[in-house]
């Protein structure tokens, strides 16, 4: 089995399970994003904090000049602590509390992505009470059924996210009459783990039509936020360690029709950090069943819930063994029948104490960890960047 490169000697000093982050790969990925986005000066990239808010990761990302995409007041505070500048922070989410709105206004964040008329009214009221003016964009529900899992799709009609296209004119007109908000842009997000670039072409066409509609009304949009959603290669992380950023940004350069002076914002999360992370666990027991064999590891759904929650695939490697391949169910110790990482997969022969690496776990893994069964939260270990 072709495997990734891991400092297993250093792992022997650490308590498992823990997250290992390849900081050299992260640095290379960030440089690729800067290079491809930088081909268009009007492109501005934000990092989606929800993907991974480990402070070391945040500091590495913010140091490259990216902005932050936040979904809660806690994420705004994490972004600021992690070195992101307040004016680069955009704040989305369908259920912003009054305290979170106040926090955003007091910290001077760059943008509120407003998701309903009811939210618009509350932001205007709170901004007025604080003597502030809230800079806003409206999140639009473009009714696009992207090629992803149903539970990862966010842009279909009557979804909880965003404002439906037919209601948008009314809400924009309402904002233009308010004293405490400044309408600046439109925000879109159609889903996540998207690798079919045709989804983004459809989004561009929808945005173009919508922009023309507003221009005919004499309303100029200062910026367009196309969201994120770019997927990675979970099947072959060793062969394809980075997302296809070149094709992704080229889609928007080719198909999105911007107007002079307009900025285009992107909110990338999974594609930034997923490839650099792995959950490292040890084999506790190899259990021989009647018709199958189980590799019982000390990592569980409490550290990495995606397989249990989404039936998501992560490549799994035995990084301690060069033995012949055998077939295993890889399972955790939590008292739930869904605490299973994979069924009937080939691994190099497993023995008690072997290190198991669950790959492409840098996004939506550590950030979704829990303390179910009173298990401790996982630690983290950072591979050094080459000098």
mmCIF file of C-alpha atoms in Angstrom:
data_model
loop_
_atom_site.group_PDB
_atom_site.id
_atom_site.type_symbol
_atom_site.label_atom_id
_atom_site.label_comp_id
_atom_site.label_asym_id
_atom_site.label_seq_id
_atom_site.Cartn_x
_atom_site.Cartn_y
_atom_site.Cartn_z
ATOM 1 C CA UNK A 1 0.000 0.000 0.000
ATOM 2 C CA UNK A 2 1.302 3.459 -0.927
ATOM 3 C CA UNK A 3 1.405 5.535 2.251
ATOM 4 C CA UNK A 4 1.972 9.084 3.329
ATOM 5 C CA UNK A 5 5.159 10.129 5.097
ATOM 6 C CA UNK A 6 4.841 10.439 8.875
ATOM 7 C CA UNK A 7 7.364 11.013 11.724
ATOM 8 C CA UNK A 8 6.380 7.793 13.495
ATOM 9 C CA UNK A 9 9.371 7.874 15.854
ATOM 10 C CA UNK A 10 8.107 11.172 17.248
ATOM 11 C CA UNK A 11 4.585 9.751 17.466
ATOM 12 C CA UNK A 12 5.802 7.146 19.966
ATOM 13 C CA UNK A 13 6.190 9.886 22.574
ATOM 14 C CA UNK A 14 2.583 11.044 22.216
ATOM 15 C CA UNK A 15 -0.728 9.898 23.617
ATOM 16 C CA UNK A 16 -3.125 8.757 20.930
ATOM 17 C CA UNK A 17 -5.450 9.645 19.375
ATOM 18 C CA UNK A 18 -4.224 13.038 18.178
ATOM 19 C CA UNK A 19 -4.291 15.174 15.048
ATOM 20 C CA UNK A 20 -1.139 15.465 13.005
ATOM 21 C CA UNK A 21 -0.806 18.486 10.717
ATOM 22 C CA UNK A 22 1.681 18.596 7.858
ATOM 23 C CA UNK A 23 2.569 22.290 8.001
ATOM 24 C CA UNK A 24 4.753 22.043 4.893
ATOM 25 C CA UNK A 25 1.741 20.884 2.868
ATOM 26 C CA UNK A 26 -0.409 23.631 4.394
ATOM 27 C CA UNK A 27 2.184 26.267 3.446
ATOM 28 C CA UNK A 28 2.365 24.914 -0.106
ATOM 29 C CA UNK A 29 -1.430 24.936 -0.386
ATOM 30 C CA UNK A 30 -1.682 28.521 0.836
ATOM 31 C CA UNK A 31 0.982 29.594 -1.641
ATOM 32 C CA UNK A 32 -0.950 27.914 -4.472
ATOM 33 C CA UNK A 33 -4.132 29.739 -3.447
ATOM 34 C CA UNK A 34 -2.319 33.075 -3.338
ATOM 35 C CA UNK A 35 -0.766 32.443 -6.751
ATOM 36 C CA UNK A 36 -3.993 31.441 -8.491
ATOM 37 C CA UNK A 37 -6.223 34.049 -6.830
ATOM 38 C CA UNK A 38 -3.531 36.675 -7.298
ATOM 39 C CA UNK A 39 -3.881 36.458 -11.077
ATOM 40 C CA UNK A 40 -6.980 38.632 -10.608
ATOM 41 C CA UNK A 41 -6.303 41.653 -8.337
ATOM 42 C CA UNK A 42 -9.990 41.997 -7.505
ATOM 43 C CA UNK A 43 -10.132 38.502 -5.942
ATOM 44 C CA UNK A 44 -10.187 38.341 -2.127
ATOM 45 C CA UNK A 45 -9.956 34.979 -0.341
ATOM 46 C CA UNK A 46 -11.331 34.285 3.143
ATOM 47 C CA UNK A 47 -10.678 31.137 5.174
ATOM 48 C CA UNK A 48 -13.744 29.370 6.603
ATOM 49 C CA UNK A 49 -12.988 29.123 10.330
ATOM 50 C CA UNK A 50 -15.535 26.340 10.830
ATOM 51 C CA UNK A 51 -13.295 23.931 8.899
ATOM 52 C CA UNK A 52 -10.594 24.041 11.573
ATOM 53 C CA UNK A 53 -10.112 26.620 14.335
ATOM 54 C CA UNK A 54 -6.958 25.172 15.877
ATOM 55 C CA UNK A 55 -5.036 28.320 16.840
ATOM 56 C CA UNK A 56 -1.794 27.134 15.221
ATOM 57 C CA UNK A 57 -3.652 26.575 11.950
ATOM 58 C CA UNK A 58 -5.346 29.974 12.179
ATOM 59 C CA UNK A 59 -2.038 31.747 12.705
ATOM 60 C CA UNK A 60 -0.499 29.990 9.709
ATOM 61 C CA UNK A 61 -3.433 30.975 7.494
ATOM 62 C CA UNK A 62 -3.785 34.567 8.717
ATOM 63 C CA UNK A 63 -0.047 35.147 8.205
ATOM 64 C CA UNK A 64 -0.585 34.761 4.447
ATOM 65 C CA UNK A 65 -3.041 37.669 4.384
ATOM 66 C CA UNK A 66 -6.278 35.735 3.912
ATOM 67 C CA UNK A 67 -9.453 37.023 5.503
ATOM 68 C CA UNK A 68 -11.812 34.970 7.689
ATOM 69 C CA UNK A 69 -15.308 33.584 7.137
ATOM 70 C CA UNK A 70 -17.121 33.161 10.466
ATOM 71 C CA UNK A 71 -20.408 31.534 11.490
ATOM 72 C CA UNK A 72 -20.601 32.519 15.162
ATOM 73 C CA UNK A 73 -19.399 35.021 17.701
ATOM 74 C CA UNK A 74 -17.002 32.397 18.993
ATOM 75 C CA UNK A 75 -15.496 32.073 15.523
ATOM 76 C CA UNK A 76 -15.105 35.854 15.286
ATOM 77 C CA UNK A 77 -13.163 35.809 18.571
ATOM 78 C CA UNK A 78 -11.074 32.839 17.388
ATOM 79 C CA UNK A 79 -10.284 34.648 14.137
ATOM 80 C CA UNK A 80 -9.156 37.777 15.956
ATOM 81 C CA UNK A 81 -7.044 35.750 18.384
ATOM 82 C CA UNK A 82 -5.579 33.875 15.422
ATOM 83 C CA UNK A 83 -4.335 37.082 13.807
ATOM 84 C CA UNK A 84 -7.026 37.932 11.269
ATOM 85 C CA UNK A 85 -7.723 41.637 10.827
ATOM 86 C CA UNK A 86 -11.286 42.690 11.792
ATOM 87 C CA UNK A 87 -11.948 44.350 8.436
ATOM 88 C CA UNK A 88 -11.228 41.053 6.635
ATOM 89 C CA UNK A 89 -13.874 39.124 8.608
ATOM 90 C CA UNK A 90 -17.210 38.235 7.016
ATOM 91 C CA UNK A 91 -19.935 36.887 9.291
ATOM 92 C CA UNK A 92 -22.588 34.505 7.957
ATOM 93 C CA UNK A 93 -25.162 32.261 9.621
ATOM 94 C CA UNK A 94 -28.934 32.007 9.691
ATOM 95 C CA UNK A 95 -29.260 32.535 13.458
ATOM 96 C CA UNK A 96 -27.027 35.371 14.609
ATOM 97 C CA UNK A 97 -27.853 36.304 18.209
ATOM 98 C CA UNK A 98 -28.092 39.906 19.418
ATOM 99 C CA UNK A 99 -24.870 39.467 21.408
ATOM 100 C CA UNK A 100 -23.050 38.127 18.355
ATOM 101 C CA UNK A 101 -24.257 41.025 16.191
ATOM 102 C CA UNK A 102 -23.112 43.471 18.864
ATOM 103 C CA UNK A 103 -19.720 41.748 18.973
ATOM 104 C CA UNK A 104 -19.301 42.061 15.227
ATOM 105 C CA UNK A 105 -20.226 45.743 15.261
ATOM 106 C CA UNK A 106 -17.985 46.558 18.214
ATOM 107 C CA UNK A 107 -15.010 44.729 16.664
ATOM 108 C CA UNK A 108 -15.520 46.495 13.333
ATOM 109 C CA UNK A 109 -15.815 43.388 11.152
ATOM 110 C CA UNK A 110 -15.865 43.871 7.416
ATOM 111 C CA UNK A 111 -19.237 42.394 6.554
ATOM 112 C CA UNK A 112 -22.441 40.820 7.813
ATOM 113 C CA UNK A 113 -23.839 38.311 5.315
ATOM 114 C CA UNK A 114 -27.546 38.785 6.008
ATOM 115 C CA UNK A 115 -29.780 35.750 5.478
ATOM 116 C CA UNK A 116 -33.329 37.073 6.011
ATOM 117 C CA UNK A 117 -35.400 40.247 6.166
ATOM 118 C CA UNK A 118 -36.013 39.585 9.856
ATOM 119 C CA UNK A 119 -32.261 39.542 10.489
ATOM 120 C CA UNK A 120 -31.825 42.757 8.491
ATOM 121 C CA UNK A 121 -34.286 44.548 10.777
ATOM 122 C CA UNK A 122 -32.483 43.367 13.919
ATOM 123 C CA UNK A 123 -29.042 44.384 12.624
ATOM 124 C CA UNK A 124 -30.359 47.837 11.704
ATOM 125 C CA UNK A 125 -31.887 48.247 15.167
ATOM 126 C CA UNK A 126 -28.768 47.092 17.054
ATOM 127 C CA UNK A 127 -26.433 49.175 14.885
ATOM 128 C CA UNK A 128 -28.572 52.232 15.545
ATOM 129 C CA UNK A 129 -28.508 51.654 19.293
ATOM 130 C CA UNK A 130 -24.695 51.384 19.203
ATOM 131 C CA UNK A 131 -24.246 54.379 16.934
ATOM 132 C CA UNK A 132 -22.684 52.132 14.271
ATOM 133 C CA UNK A 133 -23.313 51.467 10.601
ATOM 134 C CA UNK A 134 -23.315 47.793 9.623
ATOM 135 C CA UNK A 135 -21.786 46.862 6.273
ATOM 136 C CA UNK A 136 -23.960 44.122 4.792
ATOM 137 C CA UNK A 137 -24.290 41.700 1.918
ATOM 138 C CA UNK A 138 -27.343 39.556 1.290
ATOM 139 C CA UNK A 139 -26.918 35.813 1.075
ATOM 140 C CA UNK A 140 -28.904 34.710 -1.946
ATOM 141 C CA UNK A 141 -30.413 31.259 -2.342
ATOM 142 C CA UNK A 142 -29.784 30.697 -6.081
ATOM 143 C CA UNK A 143 -31.737 27.395 -6.273
ATOM 144 C CA UNK A 144 -28.811 25.361 -7.601
ATOM 145 C CA UNK A 145 -28.719 21.645 -6.840
ATOM 146 C CA UNK A 146 -24.953 21.095 -6.815
ATOM 147 C CA UNK A 147 -23.312 17.698 -7.379
ATOM 148 C CA UNK A 148 -22.674 16.910 -3.721
ATOM 149 C CA UNK A 149 -24.311 14.958 -0.928
ATOM 150 C CA UNK A 150 -27.828 16.128 -0.110
ATOM 151 C CA UNK A 151 -26.798 17.000 3.444
ATOM 152 C CA UNK A 152 -23.923 19.139 2.124
ATOM 153 C CA UNK A 153 -26.025 21.134 -0.355
ATOM 154 C CA UNK A 154 -26.965 24.649 0.749
ATOM 155 C CA UNK A 155 -28.320 26.478 -2.304
ATOM 156 C CA UNK A 156 -31.600 24.782 -3.249
ATOM 157 C CA UNK A 157 -35.016 26.431 -3.076
ATOM 158 C CA UNK A 158 -36.642 26.790 0.357
ATOM 159 C CA UNK A 159 -33.381 25.864 2.044
ATOM 160 C CA UNK A 160 -32.816 27.388 5.485
ATOM 161 C CA UNK A 161 -29.865 29.327 4.073
ATOM 162 C CA UNK A 162 -30.228 32.667 2.349
ATOM 163 C CA UNK A 163 -32.969 34.706 0.694
ATOM 164 C CA UNK A 164 -34.945 33.312 -2.228
ATOM 165 C CA UNK A 165 -34.366 35.023 -5.577
ATOM 166 C CA UNK A 166 -37.960 36.230 -5.901
ATOM 167 C CA UNK A 167 -37.819 37.923 -2.482
ATOM 168 C CA UNK A 168 -34.454 39.585 -3.002
ATOM 169 C CA UNK A 169 -35.565 42.828 -4.674
ATOM 170 C CA UNK A 170 -37.880 43.645 -1.796
ATOM 171 C CA UNK A 171 -35.189 43.051 0.835
ATOM 172 C CA UNK A 172 -32.551 45.062 -1.031
ATOM 173 C CA UNK A 173 -34.974 47.972 -1.472
ATOM 174 C CA UNK A 174 -35.746 47.803 2.234
ATOM 175 C CA UNK A 175 -32.056 47.992 3.149
ATOM 176 C CA UNK A 176 -31.510 51.044 0.949
ATOM 177 C CA UNK A 177 -34.062 52.940 3.050
ATOM 178 C CA UNK A 178 -32.364 52.117 6.357
ATOM 179 C CA UNK A 179 -30.002 54.547 8.108
ATOM 180 C CA UNK A 180 -27.874 52.049 10.037
ATOM 181 C CA UNK A 181 -26.886 49.574 7.326
ATOM 182 C CA UNK A 182 -24.835 49.945 4.158
ATOM 183 C CA UNK A 183 -25.740 47.518 1.372
ATOM 184 C CA UNK A 184 -22.572 46.492 -0.461
ATOM 185 C CA UNK A 185 -22.882 43.057 -1.988
ATOM 186 C CA UNK A 186 -24.449 39.700 -2.716
ATOM 187 C CA UNK A 187 -23.265 36.442 -1.168
ATOM 188 C CA UNK A 188 -23.735 32.899 -2.471
ATOM 189 C CA UNK A 189 -22.826 29.398 -1.305
ATOM 190 C CA UNK A 190 -24.192 26.355 -3.101
ATOM 191 C CA UNK A 191 -22.639 23.468 -1.168
ATOM 192 C CA UNK A 192 -19.392 21.814 -0.216
ATOM 193 C CA UNK A 193 -17.041 19.081 -1.452
ATOM 194 C CA UNK A 194 -17.793 20.081 -5.046
ATOM 195 C CA UNK A 195 -15.323 18.814 -7.651
ATOM 196 C CA UNK A 196 -17.473 19.196 -10.770
ATOM 197 C CA UNK A 197 -16.572 22.662 -12.057
ATOM 198 C CA UNK A 198 -19.875 22.848 -13.973
ATOM 199 C CA UNK A 199 -21.575 23.632 -10.640
ATOM 200 C CA UNK A 200 -19.549 26.825 -10.389
ATOM 201 C CA UNK A 201 -20.267 27.691 -14.036
ATOM 202 C CA UNK A 202 -23.986 27.487 -13.283
ATOM 203 C CA UNK A 203 -23.450 29.725 -10.260
ATOM 204 C CA UNK A 204 -21.619 32.306 -12.398
ATOM 205 C CA UNK A 205 -24.458 32.356 -14.910
ATOM 206 C CA UNK A 206 -27.020 32.812 -12.141
ATOM 207 C CA UNK A 207 -24.997 35.683 -10.643
ATOM 208 C CA UNK A 208 -24.607 37.328 -14.072
ATOM 209 C CA UNK A 209 -28.372 37.298 -14.639
ATOM 210 C CA UNK A 210 -29.043 38.637 -11.178
ATOM 211 C CA UNK A 211 -26.474 41.397 -11.509
ATOM 212 C CA UNK A 212 -28.014 42.557 -14.802
ATOM 213 C CA UNK A 213 -31.383 42.669 -13.096
ATOM 214 C CA UNK A 214 -30.063 45.083 -10.485
ATOM 215 C CA UNK A 215 -28.131 47.192 -12.984
ATOM 216 C CA UNK A 216 -31.346 47.767 -14.924
ATOM 217 C CA UNK A 217 -32.810 49.138 -11.692
ATOM 218 C CA UNK A 218 -29.844 51.461 -11.272
ATOM 219 C CA UNK A 219 -28.362 49.468 -8.376
ATOM 220 C CA UNK A 220 -24.623 48.781 -8.617
ATOM 221 C CA UNK A 221 -23.232 45.914 -6.516
ATOM 222 C CA UNK A 222 -19.852 46.730 -4.922
ATOM 223 C CA UNK A 223 -18.820 43.123 -4.493
ATOM 224 C CA UNK A 224 -19.832 39.539 -5.133
ATOM 225 C CA UNK A 225 -19.086 36.734 -2.676
ATOM 226 C CA UNK A 226 -19.223 33.360 -4.435
ATOM 227 C CA UNK A 227 -18.723 31.345 -1.229
ATOM 228 C CA UNK A 228 -16.534 28.263 -1.224
ATOM 229 C CA UNK A 229 -17.322 24.590 -1.666
ATOM 230 C CA UNK A 230 -14.268 23.420 -3.609
ATOM 231 C CA UNK A 231 -13.695 19.747 -2.878
ATOM 232 C CA UNK A 232 -10.565 17.641 -2.402
ATOM 233 C CA UNK A 233 -9.507 14.135 -3.404
ATOM 234 C CA UNK A 234 -10.290 11.892 -0.435
ATOM 235 C CA UNK A 235 -9.564 8.657 -2.318
ATOM 236 C CA UNK A 236 -5.957 9.387 -3.268
ATOM 237 C CA UNK A 237 -4.408 11.934 -0.873
ATOM 238 C CA UNK A 238 -0.855 10.810 -1.652
ATOM 239 C CA UNK A 239 -1.208 11.306 -5.405
ATOM 240 C CA UNK A 240 -3.430 14.418 -5.318
ATOM 241 C CA UNK A 241 -2.574 16.329 -2.132
ATOM 242 C CA UNK A 242 -4.065 19.662 -3.262
ATOM 243 C CA UNK A 243 -7.427 20.747 -4.606
ATOM 244 C CA UNK A 244 -7.644 21.956 -8.207
ATOM 245 C CA UNK A 245 -7.304 25.648 -7.409
ATOM 246 C CA UNK A 246 -6.217 26.540 -10.936
ATOM 247 C CA UNK A 247 -9.426 25.243 -12.533
ATOM 248 C CA UNK A 248 -11.540 26.667 -9.725
ATOM 249 C CA UNK A 249 -10.359 30.263 -10.039
ATOM 250 C CA UNK A 250 -10.272 30.018 -13.846
ATOM 251 C CA UNK A 251 -13.984 29.176 -13.862
ATOM 252 C CA UNK A 252 -14.791 32.517 -12.268
ATOM 253 C CA UNK A 253 -12.291 34.409 -14.412
ATOM 254 C CA UNK A 254 -13.914 32.916 -17.500
ATOM 255 C CA UNK A 255 -17.592 32.939 -16.630
ATOM 256 C CA UNK A 256 -18.279 35.597 -13.989
ATOM 257 C CA UNK A 257 -19.010 38.969 -15.586
ATOM 258 C CA UNK A 258 -17.882 41.619 -13.133
ATOM 259 C CA UNK A 259 -18.344 45.365 -13.465
ATOM 260 C CA UNK A 260 -15.480 47.892 -13.152
ATOM 261 C CA UNK A 261 -14.188 48.199 -9.588
ATOM 262 C CA UNK A 262 -16.157 45.207 -8.314
ATOM 263 C CA UNK A 263 -14.480 42.861 -5.812
ATOM 264 C CA UNK A 264 -15.003 39.086 -5.845
ATOM 265 C CA UNK A 265 -14.775 37.247 -2.518
ATOM 266 C CA UNK A 266 -14.164 33.531 -1.938
ATOM 267 C CA UNK A 267 -14.654 31.509 1.255
ATOM 268 C CA UNK A 268 -12.497 28.386 1.155
ATOM 269 C CA UNK A 269 -12.234 25.964 4.066
ATOM 270 C CA UNK A 270 -11.981 22.256 3.310
ATOM 271 C CA UNK A 271 -9.681 22.761 0.317
ATOM 272 C CA UNK A 272 -7.282 24.817 2.458
ATOM 273 C CA UNK A 273 -6.785 22.508 5.426
ATOM 274 C CA UNK A 274 -8.307 19.059 4.870
ATOM 275 C CA UNK A 275 -5.320 17.504 3.052
ATOM 276 C CA UNK A 276 -2.743 18.529 5.673
ATOM 277 C CA UNK A 277 -4.453 16.774 8.607
ATOM 278 C CA UNK A 278 -4.564 13.140 9.742
ATOM 279 C CA UNK A 279 -6.027 11.527 12.845
ATOM 280 C CA UNK A 280 -3.343 9.286 14.339
ATOM 281 C CA UNK A 281 -4.568 6.361 16.412
ATOM 282 C CA UNK A 282 -3.189 3.082 17.760
ATOM 283 C CA UNK A 283 -4.545 -0.418 17.321
ATOM 284 C CA UNK A 284 -5.883 -1.650 20.649
ATOM 285 C CA UNK A 285 -6.993 -5.110 19.567
ATOM 286 C CA UNK A 286 -7.371 -7.229 16.464
ATOM 287 C CA UNK A 287 -10.615 -9.142 16.890
ATOM 288 C CA UNK A 288 -11.210 -12.284 14.862
ATOM 289 C CA UNK A 289 -14.875 -12.701 13.946
ATOM 290 C CA UNK A 290 -16.547 -15.558 12.104
ATOM 291 C CA UNK A 291 -16.584 -13.869 8.715
ATOM 292 C CA UNK A 292 -14.601 -10.702 9.263
ATOM 293 C CA UNK A 293 -11.699 -9.204 11.168
ATOM 294 C CA UNK A 294 -11.847 -6.025 13.249
ATOM 295 C CA UNK A 295 -9.051 -3.549 13.888
ATOM 296 C CA UNK A 296 -10.230 -1.855 17.085
ATOM 297 C CA UNK A 297 -8.413 1.464 17.454
ATOM 298 C CA UNK A 298 -8.332 4.051 20.242
ATOM 299 C CA UNK A 299 -9.660 6.781 17.949
ATOM 300 C CA UNK A 300 -13.413 7.114 17.705
ATOM 301 C CA UNK A 301 -16.353 9.072 16.350
ATOM 302 C CA UNK A 302 -15.785 11.577 19.160
ATOM 303 C CA UNK A 303 -12.532 12.661 17.493
ATOM 304 C CA UNK A 304 -13.687 12.212 13.880
ATOM 305 C CA UNK A 305 -17.431 12.026 13.367
ATOM 306 C CA UNK A 306 -17.698 12.426 9.587
ATOM 307 C CA UNK A 307 -17.953 8.683 8.731
ATOM 308 C CA UNK A 308 -20.688 8.206 11.350
ATOM 309 C CA UNK A 309 -22.495 11.440 10.455
ATOM 310 C CA UNK A 310 -22.220 11.503 6.650
ATOM 311 C CA UNK A 311 -20.921 8.014 5.780
ATOM 312 C CA UNK A 312 -17.916 10.033 4.594
ATOM 313 C CA UNK A 313 -14.871 8.268 3.220
ATOM 314 C CA UNK A 314 -11.347 8.810 4.577
ATOM 315 C CA UNK A 315 -8.370 6.815 3.364
ATOM 316 C CA UNK A 316 -6.939 4.729 6.217
ATOM 317 C CA UNK A 317 -3.328 3.518 6.405
ATOM 318 C CA UNK A 318 -1.387 1.343 8.821
ATOM 319 C CA UNK A 319 1.786 3.426 8.946
ATOM 320 C CA UNK A 320 3.639 0.982 11.254
ATOM 321 C CA UNK A 321 3.398 -2.150 9.124
ATOM 322 C CA UNK A 322 4.852 -3.474 5.890
ATOM 323 C CA UNK A 323 3.052 -6.778 6.200
ATOM 324 C CA UNK A 324 0.799 -8.378 3.638
ATOM 325 C CA UNK A 325 -2.563 -6.699 3.167
ATOM 326 C CA UNK A 326 -5.545 -8.111 5.030
ATOM 327 C CA UNK A 327 -9.187 -7.094 5.161
ATOM 328 C CA UNK A 328 -10.497 -5.297 8.246
ATOM 329 C CA UNK A 329 -13.410 -3.369 9.657
ATOM 330 C CA UNK A 330 -11.789 -0.367 11.371
ATOM 331 C CA UNK A 331 -13.829 0.552 14.444
ATOM 332 C CA UNK A 332 -13.560 2.697 17.549
ATOM 333 C CA UNK A 333 -14.263 2.073 21.248
ATOM 334 C CA UNK A 334 -17.327 4.316 21.687
ATOM 335 C CA UNK A 335 -20.547 2.577 22.714
ATOM 336 C CA UNK A 336 -22.412 3.282 19.454
ATOM 337 C CA UNK A 337 -22.934 0.950 16.507
ATOM 338 C CA UNK A 338 -22.051 3.825 14.170
ATOM 339 C CA UNK A 339 -18.538 4.178 15.635
ATOM 340 C CA UNK A 340 -17.077 2.665 12.477
ATOM 341 C CA UNK A 341 -14.487 4.312 10.232
ATOM 342 C CA UNK A 342 -14.579 1.759 7.410
ATOM 343 C CA UNK A 343 -15.837 -1.717 6.575
ATOM 344 C CA UNK A 344 -13.895 -4.417 4.729
ATOM 345 C CA UNK A 345 -10.900 -2.337 3.693
ATOM 346 C CA UNK A 346 -7.390 -3.544 2.901
ATOM 347 C CA UNK A 347 -4.658 -2.620 5.369
ATOM 348 C CA UNK A 348 -1.151 -3.884 5.893
ATOM 349 C CA UNK A 349 -1.356 -6.567 8.612
ATOM 350 C CA UNK A 350 -2.401 -4.975 11.911
ATOM 351 C CA UNK A 351 -0.972 -5.751 15.334
ATOM 352 C CA UNK A 352 -1.622 -4.257 18.740
ATOM 353 C CA UNK A 353 0.165 -0.905 19.031
ATOM 354 C CA UNK A 354 0.383 -0.153 15.309
ATOM 355 C CA UNK A 355 -0.210 3.449 14.268
ATOM 356 C CA UNK A 356 -3.259 4.011 12.087
ATOM 357 C CA UNK A 357 -3.524 7.232 10.069
ATOM 358 C CA UNK A 358 -6.957 8.433 8.977
ATOM 359 C CA UNK A 359 -6.131 10.815 6.161
ATOM 360 C CA UNK A 360 -7.524 14.100 4.800
ATOM 361 C CA UNK A 361 -8.781 14.954 8.284
ATOM 362 C CA UNK A 362 -7.735 18.598 8.512
ATOM 363 C CA UNK A 363 -11.253 19.935 7.945
ATOM 364 C CA UNK A 364 -14.494 19.299 9.855
ATOM 365 C CA UNK A 365 -12.793 16.737 12.075
ATOM 366 C CA UNK A 366 -10.982 18.311 15.026
ATOM 367 C CA UNK A 367 -13.466 21.203 14.844
ATOM 368 C CA UNK A 368 -16.371 18.747 15.311
ATOM 369 C CA UNK A 369 -14.808 16.676 18.089
ATOM 370 C CA UNK A 370 -16.879 16.029 21.215
ATOM 371 C CA UNK A 371 -16.513 14.622 24.737
ATOM 372 C CA UNK A 372 -19.174 11.933 24.376
ATOM 373 C CA UNK A 373 -18.498 8.967 26.713
ATOM 374 C CA UNK A 374 -16.394 11.451 28.771
ATOM 375 C CA UNK A 375 -13.552 11.048 26.306
ATOM 376 C CA UNK A 376 -10.900 13.799 26.295
ATOM 377 C CA UNK A 377 -10.635 16.083 23.292
ATOM 378 C CA UNK A 378 -7.770 15.091 20.987
ATOM 379 C CA UNK A 379 -4.434 16.851 21.096
ATOM 380 C CA UNK A 380 -2.511 18.059 18.052
ATOM 381 C CA UNK A 381 1.018 17.697 16.711
ATOM 382 C CA UNK A 382 2.517 19.874 13.988
ATOM 383 C CA UNK A 383 5.010 18.684 11.421
ATOM 384 C CA UNK A 384 7.756 21.221 10.914
ATOM 385 C CA UNK A 385 8.044 23.254 7.761
ATOM 386 C CA UNK A 386 11.232 22.802 5.773
ATOM 387 C CA UNK A 387 13.668 25.709 5.993
#
